[in-house]
JSON list of C-alpha atoms in Angstrom, two decimals:
[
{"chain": "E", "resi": 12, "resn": "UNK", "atom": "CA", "xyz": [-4.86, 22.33, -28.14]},
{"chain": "E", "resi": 13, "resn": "UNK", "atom": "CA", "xyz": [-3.52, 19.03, -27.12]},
{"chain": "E", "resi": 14, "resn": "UNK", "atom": "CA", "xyz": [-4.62, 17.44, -23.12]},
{"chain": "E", "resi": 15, "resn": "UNK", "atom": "CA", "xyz": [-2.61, 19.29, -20.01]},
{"chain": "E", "resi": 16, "resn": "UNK", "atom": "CA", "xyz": [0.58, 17.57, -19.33]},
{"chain": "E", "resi": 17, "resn": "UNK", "atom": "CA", "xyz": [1.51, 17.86, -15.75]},
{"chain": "E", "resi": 18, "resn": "UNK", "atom": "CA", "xyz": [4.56, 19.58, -15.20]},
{"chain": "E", "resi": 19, "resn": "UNK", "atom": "CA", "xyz": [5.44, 18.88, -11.68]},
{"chain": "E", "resi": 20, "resn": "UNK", "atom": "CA", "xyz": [4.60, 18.92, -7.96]},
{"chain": "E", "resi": 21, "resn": "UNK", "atom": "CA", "xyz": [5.05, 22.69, -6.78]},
{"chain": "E", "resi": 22, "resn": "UNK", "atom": "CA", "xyz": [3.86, 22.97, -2.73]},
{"chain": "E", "resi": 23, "resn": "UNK", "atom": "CA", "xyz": [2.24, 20.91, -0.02]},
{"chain": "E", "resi": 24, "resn": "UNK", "atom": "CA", "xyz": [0.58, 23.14, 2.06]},
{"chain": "E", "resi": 25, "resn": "UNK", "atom": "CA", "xyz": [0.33, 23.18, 5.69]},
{"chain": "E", "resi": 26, "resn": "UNK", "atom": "CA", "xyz": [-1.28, 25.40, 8.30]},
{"chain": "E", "resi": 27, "resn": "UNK", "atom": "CA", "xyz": [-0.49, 26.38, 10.95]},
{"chain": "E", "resi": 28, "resn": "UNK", "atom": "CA", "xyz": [-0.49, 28.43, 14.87]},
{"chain": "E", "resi": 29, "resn": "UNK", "atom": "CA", "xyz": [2.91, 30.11, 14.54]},
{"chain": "E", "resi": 30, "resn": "UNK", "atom": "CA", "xyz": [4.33, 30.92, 11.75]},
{"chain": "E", "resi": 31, "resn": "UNK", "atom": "CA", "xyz": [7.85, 31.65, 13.37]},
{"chain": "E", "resi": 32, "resn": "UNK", "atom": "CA", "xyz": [7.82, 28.22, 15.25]},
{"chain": "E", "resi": 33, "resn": "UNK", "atom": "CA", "xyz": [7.12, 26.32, 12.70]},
{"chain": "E", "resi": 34, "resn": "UNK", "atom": "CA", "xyz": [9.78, 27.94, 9.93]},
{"chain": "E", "resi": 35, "resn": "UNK", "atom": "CA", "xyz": [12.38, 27.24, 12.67]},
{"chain": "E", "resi": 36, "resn": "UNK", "atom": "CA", "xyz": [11.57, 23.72, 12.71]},
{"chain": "E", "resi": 37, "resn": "UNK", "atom": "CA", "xyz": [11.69, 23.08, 9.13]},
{"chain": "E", "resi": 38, "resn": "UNK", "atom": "CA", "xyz": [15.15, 24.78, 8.84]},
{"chain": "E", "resi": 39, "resn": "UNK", "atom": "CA", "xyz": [16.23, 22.68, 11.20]},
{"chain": "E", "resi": 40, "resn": "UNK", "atom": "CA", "xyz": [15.41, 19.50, 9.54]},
{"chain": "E", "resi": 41, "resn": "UNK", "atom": "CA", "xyz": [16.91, 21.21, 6.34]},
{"chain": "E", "resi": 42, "resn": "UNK", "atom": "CA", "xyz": [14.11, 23.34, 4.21]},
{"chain": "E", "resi": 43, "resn": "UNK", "atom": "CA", "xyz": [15.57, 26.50, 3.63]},
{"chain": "E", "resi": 44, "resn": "UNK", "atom": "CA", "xyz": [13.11, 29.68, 4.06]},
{"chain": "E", "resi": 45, "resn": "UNK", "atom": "CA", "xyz": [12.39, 30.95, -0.05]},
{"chain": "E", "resi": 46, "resn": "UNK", "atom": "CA", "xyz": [9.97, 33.75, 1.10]},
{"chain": "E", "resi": 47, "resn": "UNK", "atom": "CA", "xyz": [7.36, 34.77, 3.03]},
{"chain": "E", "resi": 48, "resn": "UNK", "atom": "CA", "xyz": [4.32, 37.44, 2.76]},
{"chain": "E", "resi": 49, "resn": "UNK", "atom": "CA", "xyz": [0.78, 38.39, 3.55]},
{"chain": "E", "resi": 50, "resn": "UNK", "atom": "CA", "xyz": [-1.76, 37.31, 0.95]},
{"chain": "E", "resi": 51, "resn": "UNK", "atom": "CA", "xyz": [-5.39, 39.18, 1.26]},
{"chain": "E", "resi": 52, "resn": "UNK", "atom": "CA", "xyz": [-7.92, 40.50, -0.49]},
{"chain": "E", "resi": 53, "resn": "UNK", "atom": "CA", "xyz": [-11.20, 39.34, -2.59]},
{"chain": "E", "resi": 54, "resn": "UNK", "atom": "CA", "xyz": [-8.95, 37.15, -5.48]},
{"chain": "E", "resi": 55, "resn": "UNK", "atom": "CA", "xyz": [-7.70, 35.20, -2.68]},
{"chain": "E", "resi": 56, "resn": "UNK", "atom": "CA", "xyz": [-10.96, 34.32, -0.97]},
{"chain": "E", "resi": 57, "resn": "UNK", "atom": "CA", "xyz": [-12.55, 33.53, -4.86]},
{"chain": "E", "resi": 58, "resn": "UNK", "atom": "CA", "xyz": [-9.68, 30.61, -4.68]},
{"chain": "E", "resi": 59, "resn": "UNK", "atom": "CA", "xyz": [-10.23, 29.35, -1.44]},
{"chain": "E", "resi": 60, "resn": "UNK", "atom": "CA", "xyz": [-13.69, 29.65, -0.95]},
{"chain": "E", "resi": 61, "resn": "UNK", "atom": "CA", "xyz": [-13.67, 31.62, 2.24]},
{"chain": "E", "resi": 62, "resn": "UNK", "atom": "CA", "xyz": [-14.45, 35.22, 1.14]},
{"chain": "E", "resi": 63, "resn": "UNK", "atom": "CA", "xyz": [-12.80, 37.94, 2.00]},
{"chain": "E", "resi": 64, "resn": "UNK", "atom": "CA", "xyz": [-8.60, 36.41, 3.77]},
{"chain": "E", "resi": 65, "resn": "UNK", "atom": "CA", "xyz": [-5.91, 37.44, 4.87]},
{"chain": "E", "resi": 66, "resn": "UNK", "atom": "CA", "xyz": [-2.86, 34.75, 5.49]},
{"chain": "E", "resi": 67, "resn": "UNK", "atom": "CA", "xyz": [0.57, 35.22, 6.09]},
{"chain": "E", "resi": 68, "resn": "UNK", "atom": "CA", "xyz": [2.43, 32.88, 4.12]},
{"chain": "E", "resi": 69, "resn": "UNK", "atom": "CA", "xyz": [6.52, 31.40, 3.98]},
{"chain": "E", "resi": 70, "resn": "UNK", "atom": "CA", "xyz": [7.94, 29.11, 1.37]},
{"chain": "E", "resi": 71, "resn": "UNK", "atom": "CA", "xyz": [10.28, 26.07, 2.38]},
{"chain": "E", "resi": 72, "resn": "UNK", "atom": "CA", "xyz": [12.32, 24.61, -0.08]},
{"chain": "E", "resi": 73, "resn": "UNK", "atom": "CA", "xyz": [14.26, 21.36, -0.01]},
{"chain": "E", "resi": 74, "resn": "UNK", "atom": "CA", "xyz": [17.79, 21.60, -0.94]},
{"chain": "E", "resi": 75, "resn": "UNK", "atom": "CA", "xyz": [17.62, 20.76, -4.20]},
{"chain": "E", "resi": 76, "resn": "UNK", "atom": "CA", "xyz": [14.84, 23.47, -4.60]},
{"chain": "E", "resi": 77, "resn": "UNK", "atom": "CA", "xyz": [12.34, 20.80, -6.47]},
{"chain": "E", "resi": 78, "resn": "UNK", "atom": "CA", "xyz": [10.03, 20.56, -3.59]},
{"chain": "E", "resi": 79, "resn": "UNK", "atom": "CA", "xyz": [8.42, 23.69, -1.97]},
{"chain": "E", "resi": 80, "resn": "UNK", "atom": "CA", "xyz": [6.35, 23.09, 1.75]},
{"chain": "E", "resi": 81, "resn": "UNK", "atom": "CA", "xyz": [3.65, 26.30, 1.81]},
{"chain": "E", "resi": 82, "resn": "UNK", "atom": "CA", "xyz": [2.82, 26.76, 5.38]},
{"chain": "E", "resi": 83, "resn": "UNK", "atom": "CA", "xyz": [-0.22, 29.25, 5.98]},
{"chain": "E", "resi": 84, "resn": "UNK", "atom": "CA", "xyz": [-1.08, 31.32, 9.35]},
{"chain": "E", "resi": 85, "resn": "UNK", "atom": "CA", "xyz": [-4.47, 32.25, 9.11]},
{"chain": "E", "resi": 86, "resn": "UNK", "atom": "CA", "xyz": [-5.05, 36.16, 10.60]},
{"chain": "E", "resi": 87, "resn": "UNK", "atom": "CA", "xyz": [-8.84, 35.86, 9.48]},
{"chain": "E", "resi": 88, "resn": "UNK", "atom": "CA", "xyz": [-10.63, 34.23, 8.74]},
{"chain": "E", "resi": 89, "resn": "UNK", "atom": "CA", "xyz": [-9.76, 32.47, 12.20]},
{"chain": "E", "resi": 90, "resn": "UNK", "atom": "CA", "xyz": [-9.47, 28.71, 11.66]},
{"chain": "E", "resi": 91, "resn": "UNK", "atom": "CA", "xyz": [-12.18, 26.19, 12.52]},
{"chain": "E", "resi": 92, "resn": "UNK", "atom": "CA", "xyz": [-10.85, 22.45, 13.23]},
{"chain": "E", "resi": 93, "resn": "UNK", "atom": "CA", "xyz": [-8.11, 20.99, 13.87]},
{"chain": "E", "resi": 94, "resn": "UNK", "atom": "CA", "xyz": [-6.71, 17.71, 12.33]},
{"chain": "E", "resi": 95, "resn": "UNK", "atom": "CA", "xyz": [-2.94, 18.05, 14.19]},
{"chain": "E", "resi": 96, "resn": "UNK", "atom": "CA", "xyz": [-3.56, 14.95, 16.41]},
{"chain": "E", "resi": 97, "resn": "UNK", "atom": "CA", "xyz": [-5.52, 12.37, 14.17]},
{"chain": "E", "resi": 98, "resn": "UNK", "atom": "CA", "xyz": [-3.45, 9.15, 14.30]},
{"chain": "E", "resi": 99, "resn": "UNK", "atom": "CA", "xyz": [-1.84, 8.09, 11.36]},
{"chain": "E", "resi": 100, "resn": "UNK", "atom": "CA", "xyz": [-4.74, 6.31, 9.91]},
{"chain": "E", "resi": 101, "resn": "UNK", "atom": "CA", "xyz": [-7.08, 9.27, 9.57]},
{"chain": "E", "resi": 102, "resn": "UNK", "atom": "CA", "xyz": [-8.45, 10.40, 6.42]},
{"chain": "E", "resi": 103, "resn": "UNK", "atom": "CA", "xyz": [-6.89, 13.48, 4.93]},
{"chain": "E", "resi": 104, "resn": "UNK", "atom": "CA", "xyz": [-3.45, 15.20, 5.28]},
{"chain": "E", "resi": 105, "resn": "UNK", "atom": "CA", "xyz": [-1.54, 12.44, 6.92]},
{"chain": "E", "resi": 106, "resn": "UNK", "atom": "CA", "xyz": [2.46, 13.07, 7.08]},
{"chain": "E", "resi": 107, "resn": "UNK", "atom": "CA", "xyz": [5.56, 14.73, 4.95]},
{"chain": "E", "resi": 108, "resn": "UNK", "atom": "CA", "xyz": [7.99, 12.11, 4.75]},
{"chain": "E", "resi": 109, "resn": "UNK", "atom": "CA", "xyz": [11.62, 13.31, 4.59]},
{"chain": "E", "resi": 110, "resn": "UNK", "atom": "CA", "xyz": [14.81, 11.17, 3.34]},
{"chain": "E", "resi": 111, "resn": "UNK", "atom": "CA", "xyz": [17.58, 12.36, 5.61]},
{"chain": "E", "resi": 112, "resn": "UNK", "atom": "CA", "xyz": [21.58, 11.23, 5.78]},
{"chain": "E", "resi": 113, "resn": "UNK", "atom": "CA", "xyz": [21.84, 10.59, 9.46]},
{"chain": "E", "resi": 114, "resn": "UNK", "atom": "CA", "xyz": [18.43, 9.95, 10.95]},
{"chain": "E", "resi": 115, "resn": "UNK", "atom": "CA", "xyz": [19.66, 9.59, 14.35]},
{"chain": "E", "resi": 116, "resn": "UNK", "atom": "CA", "xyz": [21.70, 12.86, 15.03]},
{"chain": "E", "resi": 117, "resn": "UNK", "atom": "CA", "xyz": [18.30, 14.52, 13.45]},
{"chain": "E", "resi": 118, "resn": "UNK", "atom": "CA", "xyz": [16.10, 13.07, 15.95]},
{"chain": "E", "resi": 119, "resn": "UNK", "atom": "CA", "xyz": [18.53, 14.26, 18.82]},
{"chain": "E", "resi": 120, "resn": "UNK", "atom": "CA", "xyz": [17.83, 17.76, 17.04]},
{"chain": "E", "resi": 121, "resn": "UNK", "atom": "CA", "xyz": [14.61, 17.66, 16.80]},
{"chain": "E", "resi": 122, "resn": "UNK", "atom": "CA", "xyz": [14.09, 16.97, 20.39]},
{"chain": "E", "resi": 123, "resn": "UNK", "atom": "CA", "xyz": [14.96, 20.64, 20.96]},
{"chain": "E", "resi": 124, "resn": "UNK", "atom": "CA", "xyz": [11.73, 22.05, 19.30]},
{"chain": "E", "resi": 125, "resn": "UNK", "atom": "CA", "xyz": [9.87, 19.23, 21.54]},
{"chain": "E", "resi": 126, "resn": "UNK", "atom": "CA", "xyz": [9.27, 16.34, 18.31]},
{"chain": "E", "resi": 127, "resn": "UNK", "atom": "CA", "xyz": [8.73, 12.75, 20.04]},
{"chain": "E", "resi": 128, "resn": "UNK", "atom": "CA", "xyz": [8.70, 9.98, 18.09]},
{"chain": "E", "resi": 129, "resn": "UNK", "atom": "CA", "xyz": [4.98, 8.23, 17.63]},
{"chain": "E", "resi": 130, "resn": "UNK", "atom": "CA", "xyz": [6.59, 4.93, 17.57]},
{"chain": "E", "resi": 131, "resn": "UNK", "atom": "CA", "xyz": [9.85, 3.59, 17.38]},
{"chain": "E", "resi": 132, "resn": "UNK", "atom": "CA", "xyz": [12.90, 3.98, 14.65]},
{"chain": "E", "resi": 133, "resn": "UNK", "atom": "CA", "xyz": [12.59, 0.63, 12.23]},
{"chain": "E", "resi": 134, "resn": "UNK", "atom": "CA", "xyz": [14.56, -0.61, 9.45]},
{"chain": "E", "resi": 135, "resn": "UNK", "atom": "CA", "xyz": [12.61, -1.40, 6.73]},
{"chain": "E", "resi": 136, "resn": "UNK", "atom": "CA", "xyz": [14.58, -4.33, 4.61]},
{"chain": "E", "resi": 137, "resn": "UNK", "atom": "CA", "xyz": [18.19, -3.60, 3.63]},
{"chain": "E", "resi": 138, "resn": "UNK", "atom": "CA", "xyz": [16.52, -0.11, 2.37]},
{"chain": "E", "resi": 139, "resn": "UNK", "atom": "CA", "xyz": [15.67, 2.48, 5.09]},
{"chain": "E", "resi": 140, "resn": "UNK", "atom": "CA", "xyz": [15.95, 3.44, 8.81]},
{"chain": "E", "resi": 141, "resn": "UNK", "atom": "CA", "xyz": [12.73, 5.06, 9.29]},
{"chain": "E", "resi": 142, "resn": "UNK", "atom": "CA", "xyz": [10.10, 7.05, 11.82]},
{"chain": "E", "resi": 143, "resn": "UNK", "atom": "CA", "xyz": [7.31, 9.20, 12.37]},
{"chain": "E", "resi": 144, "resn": "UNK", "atom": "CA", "xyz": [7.92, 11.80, 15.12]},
{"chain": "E", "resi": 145, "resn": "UNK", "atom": "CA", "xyz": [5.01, 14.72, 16.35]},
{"chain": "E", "resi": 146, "resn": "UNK", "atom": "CA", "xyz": [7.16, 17.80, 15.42]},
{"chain": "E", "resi": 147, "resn": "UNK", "atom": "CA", "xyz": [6.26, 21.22, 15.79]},
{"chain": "E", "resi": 148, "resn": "UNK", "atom": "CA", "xyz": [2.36, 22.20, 16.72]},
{"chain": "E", "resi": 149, "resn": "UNK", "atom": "CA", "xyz": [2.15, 18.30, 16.79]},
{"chain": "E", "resi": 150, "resn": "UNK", "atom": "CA", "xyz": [2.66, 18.33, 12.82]},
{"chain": "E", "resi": 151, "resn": "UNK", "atom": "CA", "xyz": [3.32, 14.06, 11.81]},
{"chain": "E", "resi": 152, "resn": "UNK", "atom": "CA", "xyz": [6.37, 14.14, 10.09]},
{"chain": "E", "resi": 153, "resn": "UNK", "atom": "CA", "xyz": [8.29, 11.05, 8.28]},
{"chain": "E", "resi": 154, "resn": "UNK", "atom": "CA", "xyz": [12.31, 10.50, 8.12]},
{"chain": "E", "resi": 155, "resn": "UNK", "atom": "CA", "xyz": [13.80, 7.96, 6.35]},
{"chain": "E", "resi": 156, "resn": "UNK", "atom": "CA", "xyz": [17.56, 7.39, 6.44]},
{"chain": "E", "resi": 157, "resn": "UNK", "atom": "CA", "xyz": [18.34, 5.35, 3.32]},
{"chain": "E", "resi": 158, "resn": "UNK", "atom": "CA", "xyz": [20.79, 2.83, 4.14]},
{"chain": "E", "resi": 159, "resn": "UNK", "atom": "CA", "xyz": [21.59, 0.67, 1.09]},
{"chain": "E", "resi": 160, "resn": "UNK", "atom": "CA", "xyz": [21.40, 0.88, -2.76]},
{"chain": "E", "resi": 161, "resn": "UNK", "atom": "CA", "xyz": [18.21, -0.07, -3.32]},
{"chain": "E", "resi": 162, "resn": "UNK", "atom": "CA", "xyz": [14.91, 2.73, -2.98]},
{"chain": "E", "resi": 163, "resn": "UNK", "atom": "CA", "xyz": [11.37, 2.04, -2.11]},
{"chain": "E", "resi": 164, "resn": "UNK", "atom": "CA", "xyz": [10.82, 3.08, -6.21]},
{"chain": "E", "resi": 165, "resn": "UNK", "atom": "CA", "xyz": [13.08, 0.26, -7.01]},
{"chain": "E", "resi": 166, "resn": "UNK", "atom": "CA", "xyz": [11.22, -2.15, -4.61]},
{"chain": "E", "resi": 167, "resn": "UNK", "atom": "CA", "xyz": [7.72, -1.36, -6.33]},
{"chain": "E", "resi": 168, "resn": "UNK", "atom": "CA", "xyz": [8.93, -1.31, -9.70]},
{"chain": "E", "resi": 169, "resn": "UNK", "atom": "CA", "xyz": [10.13, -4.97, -9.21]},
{"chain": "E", "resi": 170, "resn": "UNK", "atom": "CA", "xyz": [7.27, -6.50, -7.99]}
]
C-alpha cells in the first residue's frame, strides 16, 4: 500500500457557549446550517481524550459546500479555559478568514449580532479590502473583500 494522499480539508472546529447564537451568526455571514446532533457515548471520549461526552454539534457549510465550520457545545464534560479573547498574536486557534463580495454592507450586518471590528478596514495592495471583527461569543473572524484580479495565492506564487 502506497503513502496516504490527502484528500482535502473537511471541518475547522470551533466551540462554543450557545449553540443557537452562534449558528445565527454564521448564516448571516453566509454558511448555510448542513446538520446538527448530539454526539455521546464512550467512542467519542476514546477520540477526544476526555472520557465519557456528550456535545451537541451543527455543521456550516460555505456555499460552495467545500468547506465545513464544526462548532461544538459542550453539555459535559463542562469546558475548562477559554481562549475567546487572546489577541491576535496568541498561540493556537487564531481566526477564520472569510472572502466576501461586499465587505462593507456585511459589517453593517454584523453589527446586529454585536461584531466590532478589532482594528480598522485596510486595503491590502490592489488585492483586498480586509478586517478582523470580534463576532459572536467574541469569536476573531477575518473578511476579505477581493477587489482586483490578482489573489493573495497569486502574490506568493510570484515572489
Amino acid at each position: 500500500m502506497g503513502k496516504s494522499k490527502l484528500l482535502e480539508m473537511h471541518n475547522v472546529g470551533i466551540v462554543v457557549e450557545s449553540l443557537d447564537q452562534v449558528i445565527s451568526f454564521f448564516e448571516e455571514v453566509g454558511l448555510s446550517l448542513e446538520g446538527r446532533m448530539v454526539v455521546a457515548g464512550e467512542w467519542a471520549g476514546k477520540v477526544t481524550g476526555l472520557g465519557h461526552q456528550e456535545v451537541e454539534i451543527a455543521m456550516m457549510v460555505t456555499p460552495d459546500g467545500h468547506t465545513r465550520l464544526e462548532l461544538s457545545q459542550f453539555l459535559s464534560p463542562k469546558t475548562i479555559s477559554d481562549h475567546r479573547t487572546a489577541p491576535v498574536n496568541s498561540l493556537g486557534y487564531l481566526r477564520i478568514m472569510f472572502r466576501v463580495d461586499n465587505l462593507d454592507e456585511l459589517l453593517s450586518r454584523l453589527t446586529k449580532f454585536g461584531a466590532e471590528l478589532v482594528g480598522e478596514v485596510v486595503q491590502f495592495g490592489n488585492v483586498y479590502r480586509l478586517c478582523y471583527i470580534r463576532g459572536v461569543e467574541g469569536l476573531l473572524i477575518g473578511l476579505a473583500e477581493q477587489i482586483g484580479t490578482q489573489t493573495a495565492t497569486d502574490i506568493l506564487e510570484n515572489k
